[in-house]
mmCIF file of C-alpha atoms in Angstrom:
data_model
loop_
_atom_site.group_PDB
_atom_site.id
_atom_site.type_symbol
_atom_site.label_atom_id
_atom_site.label_comp_id
_atom_site.label_asym_id
_atom_site.label_seq_id
_atom_site.Cartn_x
_atom_site.Cartn_y
_atom_site.Cartn_z
ATOM 1 C CA MET A 1 -11.295 59.956 17.876
ATOM 2 C CA ALA A 2 -10.678 63.160 20.123
ATOM 3 C CA SER A 3 -15.059 61.949 20.436
ATOM 4 C CA HIS A 4 -14.870 59.575 22.258
ATOM 5 C CA ARG A 5 -12.084 59.866 24.205
ATOM 6 C CA LYS A 6 -14.196 62.105 26.424
ATOM 7 C CA PRO A 7 -16.508 59.776 27.716
ATOM 8 C CA ARG A 8 -13.560 57.222 29.285
ATOM 9 C CA THR A 9 -12.391 60.428 30.509
ATOM 10 C CA LYS A 10 -15.620 61.169 32.579
ATOM 11 C CA VAL A 11 -16.524 57.221 33.752
ATOM 12 C CA ARG A 12 -12.687 57.832 35.120
ATOM 13 C CA THR A 13 -13.407 60.805 36.734
ATOM 14 C CA THR A 14 -16.590 59.598 38.612
ATOM 15 C CA THR A 15 -16.647 56.285 39.178
ATOM 16 C CA PRO A 16 -13.338 56.914 42.323
ATOM 17 C CA ALA A 17 -15.637 59.569 43.728
ATOM 18 C CA VAL A 18 -18.223 57.028 44.115
ATOM 19 C CA GLY A 19 -15.861 54.853 45.923
ATOM 20 C CA LEU A 20 -14.660 57.197 47.423
ATOM 21 C CA THR A 21 -18.371 58.338 49.045
ATOM 22 C CA THR A 22 -18.709 54.834 50.117
ATOM 23 C CA ALA A 23 -15.671 54.025 52.230
ATOM 24 C CA ALA A 24 -16.045 57.070 54.356
ATOM 25 C CA LEU A 25 -20.059 56.595 54.664
ATOM 26 C CA ALA A 26 -18.674 52.587 55.392
ATOM 27 C CA SER A 27 -15.800 53.893 58.624
ATOM 28 C CA VAL A 28 -18.795 55.693 59.809
ATOM 29 C CA THR A 29 -20.763 53.235 60.387
ATOM 30 C CA LEU A 30 -18.012 51.061 62.105
ATOM 31 C CA LEU A 31 -16.996 53.786 64.341
ATOM 32 C CA SER A 32 -20.629 54.289 65.004
ATOM 33 C CA THR A 33 -21.419 50.800 66.291
ATOM 34 C CA GLN A 34 -17.945 49.968 68.072
ATOM 35 C CA SER A 35 -18.604 53.410 70.049
ATOM 36 C CA ALA A 36 -22.469 52.376 70.908
ATOM 37 C CA THR A 37 -21.071 48.734 71.436
ATOM 38 C CA ALA A 38 -17.072 49.334 73.922
ATOM 39 C CA ALA A 39 -18.158 49.168 77.598
ATOM 40 C CA PRO A 40 -18.264 53.278 79.343
ATOM 41 C CA ALA A 41 -14.487 54.374 81.110
ATOM 42 C CA GLU A 42 -14.432 53.153 84.459
ATOM 43 C CA PRO A 43 -15.120 56.531 86.490
ATOM 44 C CA LYS A 44 -11.673 57.687 88.603
ATOM 45 C CA PRO A 45 -12.049 57.117 92.140
ATOM 46 C CA ALA A 46 -12.699 60.243 94.452
ATOM 47 C CA VAL A 47 -9.464 61.472 96.194
ATOM 48 C CA GLU A 48 -11.747 60.633 99.125
ATOM 49 C CA GLU A 49 -11.638 56.942 98.538
ATOM 50 C CA VAL A 50 -7.857 57.286 96.876
ATOM 51 C CA GLN A 51 -7.338 58.635 100.835
ATOM 52 C CA LYS A 52 -8.610 55.808 102.989
ATOM 53 C CA LYS A 53 -6.888 52.861 100.148
ATOM 54 C CA VAL A 54 -3.561 54.973 100.680
ATOM 55 C CA ASP A 55 -4.553 54.730 104.233
ATOM 56 C CA ALA A 56 -5.463 51.320 104.213
ATOM 57 C CA LEU A 57 -2.327 50.161 102.356
ATOM 58 C CA TYR A 58 -0.038 51.520 104.467
ATOM 59 C CA ARG A 59 -2.135 50.558 106.920
ATOM 60 C CA GLN A 60 -1.475 46.835 105.377
ATOM 61 C CA ALA A 61 2.496 47.276 104.858
ATOM 62 C CA GLY A 62 3.055 48.001 108.808
ATOM 63 C CA ALA A 63 1.075 45.133 109.226
ATOM 64 C CA ALA A 64 3.638 43.229 107.202
ATOM 65 C CA THR A 65 6.764 45.323 108.633
ATOM 66 C CA GLN A 66 5.484 43.525 111.446
ATOM 67 C CA GLU A 67 5.959 40.088 110.580
ATOM 68 C CA TYR A 68 9.188 41.160 108.392
ATOM 69 C CA ASN A 69 10.147 42.057 111.907
ATOM 70 C CA ARG A 70 9.017 39.017 113.750
ATOM 71 C CA ALA A 71 10.691 37.090 110.684
ATOM 72 C CA LYS A 72 14.233 38.746 110.830
ATOM 73 C CA ALA A 73 14.909 38.640 114.615
ATOM 74 C CA ALA A 74 13.847 34.890 114.808
ATOM 75 C CA SER A 75 16.185 34.225 111.854
ATOM 76 C CA THR A 76 19.049 35.545 113.602
ATOM 77 C CA SER A 77 18.896 33.838 116.685
ATOM 78 C CA GLN A 78 18.459 30.519 114.578
ATOM 79 C CA GLN A 79 21.258 31.359 112.637
ATOM 80 C CA THR A 80 22.851 31.702 116.151
ATOM 81 C CA LYS A 81 22.111 28.497 117.220
ATOM 82 C CA VAL A 82 22.915 26.823 114.401
ATOM 83 C CA ASP A 83 26.791 28.566 114.257
ATOM 84 C CA THR A 84 27.186 27.366 118.059
ATOM 85 C CA LEU A 85 25.942 23.392 116.773
ATOM 86 C CA LEU A 86 27.745 23.532 113.782
ATOM 87 C CA SER A 87 30.532 24.599 116.338
ATOM 88 C CA ASP A 88 29.777 21.945 118.899
ATOM 89 C CA VAL A 89 29.735 19.488 116.221
ATOM 90 C CA ALA A 90 33.060 19.593 115.066
ATOM 91 C CA LYS A 91 34.558 19.867 118.836
ATOM 92 C CA ARG A 92 32.181 16.018 119.875
ATOM 93 C CA THR A 93 34.197 15.179 115.876
ATOM 94 C CA GLU A 94 37.823 16.376 117.783
ATOM 95 C CA LYS A 95 37.337 14.596 120.775
ATOM 96 C CA ILE A 96 35.598 11.151 118.409
ATOM 97 C CA ASN A 97 39.260 11.788 115.900
ATOM 98 C CA GLU A 98 41.043 11.770 119.331
ATOM 99 C CA ALA A 99 39.308 8.357 121.197
ATOM 100 C CA ARG A 100 39.533 6.693 117.324
ATOM 101 C CA ARG A 101 43.690 8.406 117.728
ATOM 102 C CA ALA A 102 44.155 6.238 121.091
ATOM 103 C CA LEU A 103 41.963 3.181 120.110
ATOM 104 C CA GLY A 104 44.662 3.228 117.307
ATOM 105 C CA SER A 105 47.799 3.726 119.224
ATOM 106 C CA TYR A 106 46.224 0.502 121.602
ATOM 107 C CA ALA A 107 46.192 -1.942 118.440
ATOM 108 C CA ALA A 108 49.513 -0.793 117.424
ATOM 109 C CA ALA A 109 51.043 -1.499 120.848
ATOM 110 C CA GLN A 110 49.844 -5.144 120.083
ATOM 111 C CA TYR A 111 50.681 -5.569 116.474
ATOM 112 C CA ARG A 112 53.948 -5.527 118.057
ATOM 113 C CA ASN A 113 53.651 -7.529 121.085
ATOM 114 C CA GLY A 114 53.135 -9.990 118.879
ATOM 115 C CA GLY A 115 49.135 -10.167 118.144
ATOM 116 C CA ILE A 116 45.618 -7.912 117.728
ATOM 117 C CA GLY A 117 44.112 -7.830 120.686
ATOM 118 C CA PRO A 118 40.516 -6.971 121.467
ATOM 119 C CA ALA A 119 40.045 -3.525 121.348
ATOM 120 C CA ALA A 120 42.264 -3.548 117.476
ATOM 121 C CA THR A 121 39.504 -6.073 116.472
ATOM 122 C CA PHE A 122 36.573 -4.107 117.660
ATOM 123 C CA PHE A 123 38.056 -1.068 115.970
ATOM 124 C CA LEU A 124 38.773 -2.391 112.843
ATOM 125 C CA ALA A 125 35.255 -4.990 112.847
ATOM 126 C CA ASP A 126 32.667 -4.434 110.041
ATOM 127 C CA ASN A 127 29.829 -4.610 113.079
ATOM 128 C CA PRO A 128 31.949 -2.571 116.062
ATOM 129 C CA GLN A 129 28.147 -2.353 117.733
ATOM 130 C CA GLY A 130 27.777 -6.690 117.308
ATOM 131 C CA TYR A 131 31.421 -7.179 118.181
ATOM 132 C CA PHE A 132 31.278 -4.958 121.572
ATOM 133 C CA ASP A 133 28.208 -7.425 122.954
ATOM 134 C CA GLN A 134 30.328 -10.537 122.689
ATOM 135 C CA SER A 135 31.332 -10.832 126.353
ATOM 136 C CA ARG A 136 34.349 -11.372 126.145
ATOM 137 C CA LEU A 137 35.913 -8.613 124.728
ATOM 138 C CA MET A 138 35.608 -7.030 128.329
ATOM 139 C CA ASP A 139 37.050 -9.726 129.423
ATOM 140 C CA ARG A 140 39.944 -9.623 128.122
ATOM 141 C CA ALA A 141 40.358 -5.951 127.814
ATOM 142 C CA THR A 142 42.222 -3.884 130.535
ATOM 143 C CA GLU A 143 40.489 -0.991 132.001
ATOM 144 C CA ARG A 144 42.008 0.992 130.249
ATOM 145 C CA GLN A 145 40.945 0.476 127.387
ATOM 146 C CA GLN A 146 37.128 -0.085 128.148
ATOM 147 C CA ARG A 147 37.885 3.291 129.174
ATOM 148 C CA SER A 148 38.834 4.575 125.676
ATOM 149 C CA VAL A 149 36.200 2.408 123.778
ATOM 150 C CA THR A 150 33.994 3.873 126.091
ATOM 151 C CA GLU A 151 35.089 7.567 125.444
ATOM 152 C CA PHE A 152 34.844 6.398 121.784
ATOM 153 C CA ARG A 153 31.166 5.178 121.517
ATOM 154 C CA THR A 154 30.385 8.488 123.824
ATOM 155 C CA GLN A 155 31.677 10.763 122.228
ATOM 156 C CA GLN A 156 29.892 8.934 118.227
ATOM 157 C CA ALA A 157 26.808 9.348 120.019
ATOM 158 C CA SER A 158 26.371 12.576 121.362
ATOM 159 C CA ALA A 159 27.932 14.154 118.161
ATOM 160 C CA ALA A 160 25.872 12.131 116.125
ATOM 161 C CA LYS A 161 22.529 13.574 118.062
ATOM 162 C CA LYS A 162 24.338 17.643 117.933
ATOM 163 C CA ARG A 163 24.180 16.766 114.401
ATOM 164 C CA ALA A 164 20.314 15.562 114.225
ATOM 165 C CA GLU A 165 20.316 18.904 116.048
ATOM 166 C CA ALA A 166 22.261 21.561 113.836
ATOM 167 C CA VAL A 167 19.980 19.933 110.519
ATOM 168 C CA LYS A 168 16.900 20.212 112.002
ATOM 169 C CA SER A 169 17.992 23.954 112.592
ATOM 170 C CA LEU A 170 18.931 24.305 109.586
ATOM 171 C CA GLU A 171 16.041 23.234 108.231
ATOM 172 C CA THR A 172 13.969 25.325 110.442
ATOM 173 C CA LEU A 173 15.758 28.573 109.104
ATOM 174 C CA THR A 174 15.596 28.096 105.592
ATOM 175 C CA GLU A 175 11.013 27.467 106.430
ATOM 176 C CA THR A 176 12.488 31.488 108.519
ATOM 177 C CA GLN A 177 13.791 32.542 105.906
ATOM 178 C CA ALA A 178 11.481 32.623 103.600
ATOM 179 C CA THR A 179 9.110 33.816 105.439
ATOM 180 C CA LEU A 180 11.634 36.570 105.899
ATOM 181 C CA ALA A 181 11.146 37.151 101.948
ATOM 182 C CA SER A 182 7.708 36.328 101.504
ATOM 183 C CA SER A 183 7.241 39.307 104.335
ATOM 184 C CA LYS A 184 9.560 42.017 102.619
ATOM 185 C CA LYS A 185 7.629 40.952 99.118
ATOM 186 C CA ASP A 186 4.270 41.339 100.380
ATOM 187 C CA VAL A 187 5.628 44.790 102.177
ATOM 188 C CA GLN A 188 7.184 46.315 99.126
ATOM 189 C CA THR A 189 4.183 45.252 96.937
ATOM 190 C CA LYS A 190 1.699 47.082 99.641
ATOM 191 C CA LEU A 191 4.156 50.365 98.550
ATOM 192 C CA THR A 192 4.475 50.140 94.834
ATOM 193 C CA GLU A 193 0.272 49.760 95.170
ATOM 194 C CA ALA A 194 0.196 52.850 96.886
ATOM 195 C CA ARG A 195 2.695 55.040 95.610
ATOM 196 C CA GLY A 196 0.910 54.175 91.770
ATOM 197 C CA LEU A 197 -2.506 55.352 93.552
ATOM 198 C CA LEU A 198 -0.919 58.665 94.083
ATOM 199 C CA SER A 199 0.623 58.835 91.223
ATOM 200 C CA ARG A 200 -2.427 59.445 89.001
ATOM 201 C CA LEU A 201 -3.545 62.101 91.186
ATOM 202 C CA THR A 202 -3.513 65.273 89.128
ATOM 203 C CA ALA A 203 -1.919 68.828 90.986
ATOM 204 C CA GLU A 204 -5.101 69.636 91.826
ATOM 205 C CA GLU A 205 -6.021 66.413 93.377
ATOM 206 C CA LYS A 206 -2.667 66.064 95.112
ATOM 207 C CA ALA A 207 -3.586 69.737 96.721
ATOM 208 C CA ARG A 208 -7.031 68.634 97.084
ATOM 209 C CA LEU A 209 -5.758 65.569 99.442
ATOM 210 C CA ALA A 210 -3.053 68.004 101.065
ATOM 211 C CA GLU A 211 -6.035 69.353 102.349
ATOM 212 C CA LEU A 212 -8.425 65.847 103.275
ATOM 213 C CA GLU A 213 -4.573 65.541 106.183
ATOM 214 C CA ARG A 214 -4.750 68.952 107.234
ATOM 215 C CA LYS A 215 -7.811 68.832 107.999
ATOM 216 C CA LYS A 216 -6.989 65.563 110.318
ATOM 217 C CA GLU A 217 -4.429 66.314 111.743
ATOM 218 C CA ALA A 218 -6.269 69.864 114.113
ATOM 219 C CA GLU A 219 -9.300 67.409 114.413
ATOM 220 C CA ALA A 220 -6.350 64.896 116.221
ATOM 221 C CA LYS A 221 -4.797 67.636 117.750
ATOM 222 C CA GLU A 222 -8.073 69.618 119.245
ATOM 223 C CA LYS A 223 -8.715 66.404 120.868
ATOM 224 C CA ALA A 224 -5.419 66.086 122.199
ATOM 225 C CA ALA A 225 -5.817 69.153 123.463
ATOM 226 C CA LYS A 226 -9.035 68.276 125.441
ATOM 227 C CA LEU A 227 -7.325 65.168 126.866
ATOM 228 C CA ALA A 228 -4.669 67.864 127.938
ATOM 229 C CA ALA A 229 -6.480 70.533 129.413
ATOM 230 C CA ARG A 230 -8.941 67.160 130.673
ATOM 231 C CA GLN A 231 -5.426 65.599 132.199
ATOM 232 C CA ALA A 232 -4.166 68.967 134.292
ATOM 233 C CA ALA A 233 -7.590 69.127 135.483
ATOM 234 C CA GLU A 234 -6.911 65.742 137.519
ATOM 235 C CA ALA A 235 -3.628 66.247 138.607
ATOM 236 C CA LYS A 236 -4.589 69.508 139.891
ATOM 237 C CA GLU A 237 -7.371 68.333 142.188
ATOM 238 C CA ARG A 238 -5.279 65.092 142.850
ATOM 239 C CA ALA A 239 -2.385 68.028 144.068
ATOM 240 C CA GLU A 240 -5.292 70.117 145.869
ATOM 241 C CA ALA A 241 -6.472 66.607 147.807
ATOM 242 C CA GLU A 242 -3.003 65.990 148.894
ATOM 243 C CA GLU A 243 -2.467 69.673 150.190
ATOM 244 C CA LYS A 244 -5.619 69.095 151.777
ATOM 245 C CA ALA A 245 -4.967 66.343 153.827
ATOM 246 C CA ARG A 246 -1.503 67.238 154.256
ATOM 247 C CA GLU A 247 -3.036 69.756 156.582
ATOM 248 C CA GLU A 248 -5.380 68.087 157.936
ATOM 249 C CA ALA A 249 -3.028 65.722 159.079
ATOM 250 C CA ALA A 250 -1.294 68.353 160.711
ATOM 251 C CA LYS A 251 -4.150 69.204 163.021
ATOM 252 C CA GLU A 252 -4.318 66.120 164.090
ATOM 253 C CA SER A 253 -0.934 65.213 165.269
ATOM 254 C CA GLY A 254 1.172 68.367 166.552
ATOM 255 C CA GLY A 255 -1.240 70.351 168.866
ATOM 256 C CA GLY A 256 0.113 73.473 166.498
ATOM 257 C CA SER A 257 3.311 72.264 166.985
ATOM 258 C CA GLY A 258 5.124 73.075 163.496
ATOM 259 C CA THR A 259 8.482 71.135 164.104
ATOM 260 C CA GLY A 260 6.662 68.486 164.819
ATOM 261 C CA SER A 261 3.399 68.281 162.086
ATOM 262 C CA GLY A 262 5.925 68.790 158.969
ATOM 263 C CA THR A 263 8.207 65.891 160.498
ATOM 264 C CA GLY A 264 5.406 63.133 160.865
ATOM 265 C CA THR A 265 3.632 64.444 157.796
ATOM 266 C CA ASP A 266 6.851 64.544 155.091
ATOM 267 C CA PRO A 267 7.806 60.628 154.684
ATOM 268 C CA GLY A 268 4.169 59.480 153.457
ATOM 269 C CA PRO A 269 4.900 61.699 150.402
ATOM 270 C CA GLY A 270 7.678 60.964 149.636
ATOM 271 C CA THR A 271 7.658 56.418 150.067
ATOM 272 C CA GLY A 272 4.538 56.902 147.956
ATOM 273 C CA SER A 273 5.775 58.682 144.702
ATOM 274 C CA GLY A 274 9.600 56.878 144.686
ATOM 275 C CA THR A 275 7.867 54.697 142.067
ATOM 276 C CA ASP A 276 6.313 57.200 139.797
ATOM 277 C CA SER A 277 9.848 59.050 140.246
ATOM 278 C CA GLY A 278 12.000 55.897 139.332
ATOM 279 C CA TYR A 279 9.568 55.822 135.674
ATOM 280 C CA ALA A 280 9.880 59.139 135.322
ATOM 281 C CA ALA A 281 13.369 59.614 135.332
ATOM 282 C CA LYS A 282 13.750 56.715 133.109
ATOM 283 C CA ALA A 283 10.504 58.456 130.831
ATOM 284 C CA GLU A 284 13.064 61.348 130.594
ATOM 285 C CA LYS A 285 16.134 59.473 128.978
ATOM 286 C CA VAL A 286 12.889 57.861 126.553
ATOM 287 C CA LEU A 287 12.038 61.261 125.688
ATOM 288 C CA ALA A 288 15.449 62.882 125.254
ATOM 289 C CA PHE A 289 16.087 60.009 122.229
ATOM 290 C CA ALA A 290 13.110 59.841 120.687
ATOM 291 C CA ARG A 291 13.557 63.847 120.522
ATOM 292 C CA ALA A 292 16.668 63.500 118.991
ATOM 293 C CA GLN A 293 15.404 61.586 115.935
ATOM 294 C CA ILE A 294 12.989 63.565 114.719
ATOM 295 C CA GLY A 295 12.842 64.840 110.886
ATOM 296 C CA LYS A 296 14.882 60.586 110.292
ATOM 297 C CA PRO A 297 12.942 59.234 108.378
ATOM 298 C CA TYR A 298 10.212 56.001 108.089
ATOM 299 C CA VAL A 299 12.481 52.755 106.775
ATOM 300 C CA TRP A 300 9.972 49.730 107.287
ATOM 301 C CA GLY A 301 12.619 46.896 108.925
ATOM 302 C CA ALA A 302 14.424 49.710 110.703
ATOM 303 C CA SER A 303 15.799 49.892 113.797
ATOM 304 C CA GLY A 304 18.972 52.900 113.618
ATOM 305 C CA PRO A 305 20.583 54.832 114.027
ATOM 306 C CA SER A 306 19.763 57.048 110.584
ATOM 307 C CA SER A 307 16.257 55.314 110.106
ATOM 308 C CA TYR A 308 13.223 53.521 112.082
ATOM 309 C CA ASP A 309 9.519 51.868 112.024
ATOM 310 C CA CYS A 310 7.616 52.544 114.224
ATOM 311 C CA SER A 311 8.507 49.557 116.902
ATOM 312 C CA GLY A 312 12.105 50.032 115.831
ATOM 313 C CA LEU A 313 12.052 53.600 117.248
ATOM 314 C CA THR A 314 10.324 52.378 120.750
ATOM 315 C CA GLN A 315 13.121 49.691 121.076
ATOM 316 C CA ALA A 316 15.620 51.895 120.973
ATOM 317 C CA ALA A 317 14.170 54.964 122.372
ATOM 318 C CA TRP A 318 13.775 52.671 125.390
ATOM 319 C CA ARG A 319 16.701 50.550 125.507
ATOM 320 C CA GLU A 320 18.605 54.554 125.976
ATOM 321 C CA ALA A 321 16.511 54.606 129.996
ATOM 322 C CA GLY A 322 18.141 49.868 129.910
ATOM 323 C CA VAL A 323 14.803 48.388 128.687
ATOM 324 C CA THR A 324 14.559 45.935 126.407
ATOM 325 C CA LEU A 325 11.899 45.913 124.200
ATOM 326 C CA PRO A 326 10.912 43.568 121.571
ATOM 327 C CA ARG A 327 11.049 44.210 118.155
ATOM 328 C CA THR A 328 7.436 44.132 116.959
ATOM 329 C CA THR A 329 4.684 45.633 118.073
ATOM 330 C CA TRP A 330 2.294 42.789 118.311
ATOM 331 C CA ASP A 331 4.955 41.601 121.301
ATOM 332 C CA GLN A 332 5.640 44.970 123.046
ATOM 333 C CA VAL A 333 1.830 45.940 123.472
ATOM 334 C CA GLU A 334 2.620 42.369 125.691
ATOM 335 C CA PHE A 335 5.527 43.656 127.490
ATOM 336 C CA GLY A 336 4.534 45.784 130.792
ATOM 337 C CA THR A 337 1.629 47.150 132.000
ATOM 338 C CA ARG A 338 -1.199 48.554 130.258
ATOM 339 C CA VAL A 339 -2.749 52.295 130.848
ATOM 340 C CA ALA A 340 -6.533 53.663 130.119
ATOM 341 C CA THR A 341 -5.626 56.178 127.573
ATOM 342 C CA SER A 342 -6.585 58.624 130.190
ATOM 343 C CA ASP A 343 -3.584 57.992 132.558
ATOM 344 C CA LEU A 344 -1.249 58.129 129.612
ATOM 345 C CA LYS A 345 1.825 58.854 131.078
ATOM 346 C CA PRO A 346 5.501 60.295 129.194
ATOM 347 C CA GLY A 347 7.556 57.211 127.868
ATOM 348 C CA ASP A 348 4.426 55.510 127.884
ATOM 349 C CA LEU A 349 3.982 53.577 124.491
ATOM 350 C CA VAL A 350 0.478 53.724 122.568
ATOM 351 C CA PHE A 351 -0.778 51.555 119.883
ATOM 352 C CA PHE A 352 -2.995 51.325 116.843
ATOM 353 C CA TYR A 353 -5.629 50.521 114.975
ATOM 354 C CA ASP A 354 -7.460 46.366 116.057
ATOM 355 C CA ASP A 355 -4.310 44.767 114.331
ATOM 356 C CA ILE A 356 -1.466 46.636 116.534
ATOM 357 C CA SER A 357 0.270 47.362 113.150
ATOM 358 C CA HIS A 358 2.058 50.922 114.900
ATOM 359 C CA VAL A 359 3.048 52.642 118.025
ATOM 360 C CA GLY A 360 4.058 55.568 119.221
ATOM 361 C CA ILE A 361 6.149 57.180 122.278
ATOM 362 C CA TYR A 362 3.273 59.184 124.466
ATOM 363 C CA LYS A 363 5.037 62.454 125.514
ATOM 364 C CA GLY A 364 1.954 64.370 127.393
ATOM 365 C CA ASP A 365 -0.256 66.669 126.097
ATOM 366 C CA GLY A 366 -1.896 64.088 123.685
ATOM 367 C CA MET A 367 0.710 63.855 121.556
ATOM 368 C CA MET A 368 3.306 61.419 121.309
ATOM 369 C CA ILE A 369 6.619 60.876 119.719
ATOM 370 C CA HIS A 370 6.296 58.382 116.681
ATOM 371 C CA ALA A 371 8.007 56.740 113.134
ATOM 372 C CA PRO A 372 4.641 57.630 111.029
ATOM 373 C CA LYS A 373 4.922 55.768 107.505
ATOM 374 C CA PRO A 374 6.819 55.153 105.326
ATOM 375 C CA GLY A 375 7.600 58.890 102.938
ATOM 376 C CA ALA A 376 7.273 60.490 106.146
ATOM 377 C CA ASN A 377 9.849 61.205 108.725
ATOM 378 C CA VAL A 378 10.151 60.616 112.799
ATOM 379 C CA ARG A 379 8.274 63.218 113.608
ATOM 380 C CA GLU A 380 5.273 64.629 117.371
ATOM 381 C CA GLU A 381 1.855 64.322 115.888
ATOM 382 C CA SER A 382 -1.993 63.967 118.592
ATOM 383 C CA ILE A 383 -2.247 60.362 119.390
ATOM 384 C CA TYR A 384 -5.476 60.608 117.837
ATOM 385 C CA TYR A 385 -4.459 60.754 114.628
ATOM 386 C CA MET A 386 -5.396 57.139 114.554
ATOM 387 C CA PRO A 387 -7.489 54.953 116.017
ATOM 388 C CA ILE A 388 -5.987 53.783 119.757
ATOM 389 C CA TYR A 389 -5.810 50.342 120.684
ATOM 390 C CA GLY A 390 -4.398 50.488 124.150
ATOM 391 C CA SER A 391 -1.708 51.714 126.157
ATOM 392 C CA VAL A 392 1.782 49.777 127.631
ATOM 393 C CA ARG A 393 3.882 50.903 130.689
ATOM 394 C CA PRO A 394 6.936 49.180 129.721
ATOM 395 C CA ALA A 395 8.733 49.934 133.148
#
C-alpha cells in the first residue's frame, strides 16, 4: 500500500508547480503587451507655459467681469424702470376706479329718478365702445357726464399702454438677468481653471513661477523708470523755455524797469495753467482715495468699500473728485480725453490689453495704483507690467 501512495504524492507536488509557472508566464506576457500598447502619458507643461495659460485665463476672467458689471448695471437700471412703471400702473388703475365710481354715481342717481340713463347703459353694456359710437349717447348725456366718460376711456387707454410697457420691461429685465448669470458663470469657470493649473504645481515649480513674476516686475519697473526720467527731462526743458520766454518778454517791455516788466508778464502763465491746476486738484483727491485702498483684496464685480475690481476702483476714486465714471472699462475708455503714454499725468486712467479688460490710475513716474487680479490686493505697479491699450484724462 505504501509503494502505491508515494507516486500519487509526487504527482500532487509536481502538477501545481507547473500550473503556477504557466500562469506567471501568461501574466508577464499580458503585462508586457499592455505596456507596449498603452498610450504614452501626456507631458507636464513647463512652468513658463503654465504662467502664460494662467495669465490668459485671468485676462479672460477680467473681460467676463466687465461683461458682468455691464449686465449688473443694466439690470439695476431696468429694475428701477420696471418698479417705476408698475407704480405708475397702480396709480392709473386707481384713477380708473375713481372714474368708474363717478359713472356709478350717475347711474344710481338716474335709477333713483326712475330710469337708467345713457351713462349707466354705456357702463353696463357688453360692448361699451360700440355703444359709445352711437351719437344719441352724446346727444342725451350732460356735459359733466361726457367729461366723466371721456376721463374713464382716457385712463383706461393710458393704463393699458403703461401695463404693456411694464410687461416689455420685465421681459428685458429677465434677459438682462440671464446675461448676468451667464457672465458670472463664465468668470467662475475661468478662475477655477486657473486655480486648478496653479494647484498642480510642485513647490519647486511654484518657486520658479514666483521668480518669473519677479523678473517680469523688474523689467516693467525699469521701463517705468525710463518713462519717469524722460518726463522729468521734458518738464525741465519746458520750465527752462518758459523762463527764457519770460526774461525776453521782460527785456522787450520795460526798458529796464523791474516793476513794470514783472507786472506785465505775470498774468500770462497764470491764465495758461488754470486748467492744469484744476485737474491736478481733482487728481490729488483721486490718488489720495486710491492710496487708502492699497492692501484691500481684488474681488470681481466689487466696487468697494472693502474690495474692488479694476474698474470698480477707478470709478470709486474719481467719484471722490466729483466725477461720475461709467462702471466698465469699455465705457470708461470713452469718457474724457485720450492722451499719449508720454503725456500721462497723475490721475489719468491707463487701459490694458486689446480687449480693454483692465484699467489702473496713473500716479506718476511710470507707476499706477490698480486692483490687479483674483488673489491679489490693490497695489502700486508699473504701467508696463501689462500691454498698454491707451489712456484717458477723465476731467
